[in-house]
Amino acid sequence: MSLTPGRAVVLFVLFVLGVLVGAAGALLQGGWFPAGLLLALLGAAGLFHGGARLTGGRSGALAPAGGWVLAVLLLTASRPEGDFLFGAGIGSYLFLLGGMVVAVMCATLGLSRQPAASAARLGK
């Protein structure tokens, strides 16, 4: 598919939503473990799958996944003071790995295309 200006805007908005979902998930998964972890991963999966459905292709899942990864990696980096957002618990690792697995699944699983109406009826 070609990159039109409208499609570029949609992908940019999906990227920004990915950053927001990644940051919100980083805060949520640590605050309400284990329900927060599940909610954060479900939110990310919904955004990735919804983006793929919206655009009709893999780029719709890759754009928010890129924003999610960017936000999560920036939040995992420690500051010069030694502070960081993620703790060293199992929940943080599950959030990082689970989010990446969900992003890869949504980006690689192709959206099944239905045959055209004329191709569906063989006797016609």
mmCIF file of C-alpha atoms in Angstrom:
data_model
loop_
_atom_site.group_PDB
_atom_site.id
_atom_site.type_symbol
_atom_site.label_atom_id
_atom_site.label_comp_id
_atom_site.label_asym_id
_atom_site.label_seq_id
_atom_site.Cartn_x
_atom_site.Cartn_y
_atom_site.Cartn_z
ATOM 1 C CA MET A 1 0.000 0.000 0.000
ATOM 2 C CA SER A 2 1.227 3.475 -0.764
ATOM 3 C CA LEU A 3 1.830 6.054 1.915
ATOM 4 C CA THR A 4 -0.663 8.838 1.403
ATOM 5 C CA PRO A 5 -0.773 11.947 3.609
ATOM 6 C CA GLY A 6 -3.898 10.672 5.367
ATOM 7 C CA ARG A 7 -2.308 7.295 6.035
ATOM 8 C CA ALA A 8 0.834 8.997 7.365
ATOM 9 C CA VAL A 9 -1.282 11.011 9.811
ATOM 10 C CA VAL A 10 -3.082 7.855 10.979
ATOM 11 C CA LEU A 11 0.244 6.055 11.517
ATOM 12 C CA PHE A 12 1.654 9.042 13.418
ATOM 13 C CA VAL A 13 -1.427 9.157 15.673
ATOM 14 C CA LEU A 14 -1.078 5.406 16.271
ATOM 15 C CA PHE A 15 2.602 5.947 17.161
ATOM 16 C CA VAL A 16 1.686 8.634 19.702
ATOM 17 C CA LEU A 17 -1.041 6.391 21.139
ATOM 18 C CA GLY A 18 1.584 3.639 21.460
ATOM 19 C CA VAL A 19 3.796 5.983 23.483
ATOM 20 C CA LEU A 20 0.871 6.863 25.751
ATOM 21 C CA VAL A 21 -0.220 3.243 26.216
ATOM 22 C CA GLY A 22 3.365 2.210 26.966
ATOM 23 C CA ALA A 23 3.786 4.918 29.598
ATOM 24 C CA ALA A 24 0.401 4.243 31.168
ATOM 25 C CA GLY A 25 1.052 0.501 31.173
ATOM 26 C CA ALA A 26 4.421 0.998 32.832
ATOM 27 C CA LEU A 27 2.733 2.828 35.693
ATOM 28 C CA LEU A 28 -0.290 0.543 35.864
ATOM 29 C CA GLN A 29 1.516 -2.797 35.881
ATOM 30 C CA GLY A 30 3.549 -1.877 38.941
ATOM 31 C CA GLY A 31 0.723 -0.212 40.818
ATOM 32 C CA TRP A 32 -1.900 -2.957 40.690
ATOM 33 C CA PHE A 33 0.006 -6.187 40.248
ATOM 34 C CA PRO A 34 -1.200 -8.690 38.855
ATOM 35 C CA ALA A 35 -4.454 -7.140 37.576
ATOM 36 C CA GLY A 36 -2.602 -4.019 36.412
ATOM 37 C CA LEU A 37 -0.182 -6.148 34.407
ATOM 38 C CA LEU A 38 -3.038 -7.939 32.678
ATOM 39 C CA LEU A 39 -4.845 -4.667 32.009
ATOM 40 C CA ALA A 40 -1.682 -3.036 30.612
ATOM 41 C CA LEU A 41 -1.023 -5.963 28.266
ATOM 42 C CA LEU A 42 -4.661 -6.081 27.148
ATOM 43 C CA GLY A 43 -4.572 -2.348 26.428
ATOM 44 C CA ALA A 44 -1.427 -2.756 24.337
ATOM 45 C CA ALA A 45 -2.881 -5.746 22.492
ATOM 46 C CA GLY A 46 -6.079 -3.829 21.777
ATOM 47 C CA LEU A 47 -4.142 -0.892 20.377
ATOM 48 C CA PHE A 48 -1.860 -3.060 18.218
ATOM 49 C CA HIS A 49 -4.692 -5.182 16.847
ATOM 50 C CA GLY A 50 -6.987 -2.180 16.416
ATOM 51 C CA GLY A 51 -4.293 -0.334 14.489
ATOM 52 C CA ALA A 52 -3.838 -3.308 12.178
ATOM 53 C CA ARG A 53 -7.595 -3.462 11.613
ATOM 54 C CA LEU A 54 -7.872 0.280 11.068
ATOM 55 C CA THR A 55 -5.177 0.431 8.420
ATOM 56 C CA GLY A 56 -5.810 -3.007 6.975
ATOM 57 C CA GLY A 57 -2.158 -3.979 7.192
ATOM 58 C CA ARG A 58 0.841 -4.651 9.358
ATOM 59 C CA SER A 59 1.945 -1.032 9.463
ATOM 60 C CA GLY A 60 -1.059 -0.303 11.659
ATOM 61 C CA ALA A 61 0.318 -2.684 14.282
ATOM 62 C CA LEU A 62 3.954 -1.674 13.838
ATOM 63 C CA ALA A 63 3.401 2.058 14.369
ATOM 64 C CA PRO A 64 1.893 1.780 17.871
ATOM 65 C CA ALA A 65 4.299 -1.038 18.725
ATOM 66 C CA GLY A 66 7.200 1.255 17.866
ATOM 67 C CA GLY A 67 5.798 3.972 20.113
ATOM 68 C CA TRP A 68 5.201 1.446 22.890
ATOM 69 C CA VAL A 69 8.768 0.124 22.696
ATOM 70 C CA LEU A 70 10.196 3.646 22.635
ATOM 71 C CA ALA A 71 8.254 4.661 25.739
ATOM 72 C CA VAL A 72 9.068 1.490 27.638
ATOM 73 C CA LEU A 73 12.766 1.622 26.802
ATOM 74 C CA LEU A 74 13.007 5.269 27.813
ATOM 75 C CA LEU A 75 11.257 4.503 31.092
ATOM 76 C CA THR A 76 13.541 1.547 31.884
ATOM 77 C CA ALA A 77 16.717 3.600 31.529
ATOM 78 C CA SER A 78 18.100 4.710 34.849
ATOM 79 C CA ARG A 79 18.748 8.359 35.523
ATOM 80 C CA PRO A 80 22.046 9.768 36.829
ATOM 81 C CA GLU A 81 20.505 9.890 40.303
ATOM 82 C CA GLY A 82 19.948 6.144 40.134
ATOM 83 C CA ASP A 83 16.154 6.377 39.888
ATOM 84 C CA PHE A 84 14.135 4.376 37.418
ATOM 85 C CA LEU A 85 10.463 3.607 36.948
ATOM 86 C CA PHE A 86 10.572 -0.161 36.641
ATOM 87 C CA GLY A 87 11.353 -2.311 39.636
ATOM 88 C CA ALA A 88 13.360 -5.503 39.391
ATOM 89 C CA GLY A 89 10.361 -7.742 40.009
ATOM 90 C CA ILE A 90 8.754 -10.419 37.874
ATOM 91 C CA GLY A 91 5.922 -8.069 36.867
ATOM 92 C CA SER A 92 8.256 -5.666 35.076
ATOM 93 C CA TYR A 93 9.870 -8.440 33.098
ATOM 94 C CA LEU A 94 6.486 -9.916 32.212
ATOM 95 C CA PHE A 95 5.324 -6.514 31.027
ATOM 96 C CA LEU A 96 8.414 -5.993 28.859
ATOM 97 C CA LEU A 97 8.449 -9.472 27.336
ATOM 98 C CA GLY A 98 4.672 -9.810 27.157
ATOM 99 C CA GLY A 99 4.289 -6.489 25.371
ATOM 100 C CA MET A 100 6.946 -7.407 22.838
ATOM 101 C CA VAL A 101 5.341 -10.795 22.217
ATOM 102 C CA VAL A 102 1.925 -9.184 21.755
ATOM 103 C CA ALA A 103 3.393 -6.616 19.357
ATOM 104 C CA VAL A 104 5.088 -9.299 17.278
ATOM 105 C CA MET A 105 1.954 -11.427 17.228
ATOM 106 C CA CYS A 106 -0.252 -8.554 16.078
ATOM 107 C CA ALA A 107 2.260 -7.461 13.436
ATOM 108 C CA THR A 108 2.944 -10.902 11.969
ATOM 109 C CA LEU A 109 -0.470 -12.477 12.056
ATOM 110 C CA GLY A 110 -1.968 -11.391 8.790
ATOM 111 C CA LEU A 111 -5.461 -10.132 8.572
ATOM 112 C CA SER A 112 -7.398 -12.746 6.680
ATOM 113 C CA ARG A 113 -8.803 -11.358 3.472
ATOM 114 C CA GLN A 114 -12.182 -12.496 2.299
ATOM 115 C CA PRO A 115 -12.626 -13.361 -1.365
ATOM 116 C CA ALA A 116 -14.590 -10.985 -3.535
ATOM 117 C CA ALA A 117 -18.320 -11.621 -3.779
ATOM 118 C CA SER A 118 -18.045 -12.822 -7.375
ATOM 119 C CA ALA A 119 -15.272 -15.288 -6.497
ATOM 120 C CA ALA A 120 -17.239 -16.767 -3.619
ATOM 121 C CA ARG A 121 -19.954 -18.179 -5.903
ATOM 122 C CA LEU A 122 -18.436 -20.770 -8.175
ATOM 123 C CA GLY A 123 -21.544 -21.531 -10.197
ATOM 124 C CA LYS A 124 -21.977 -17.966 -11.375
#
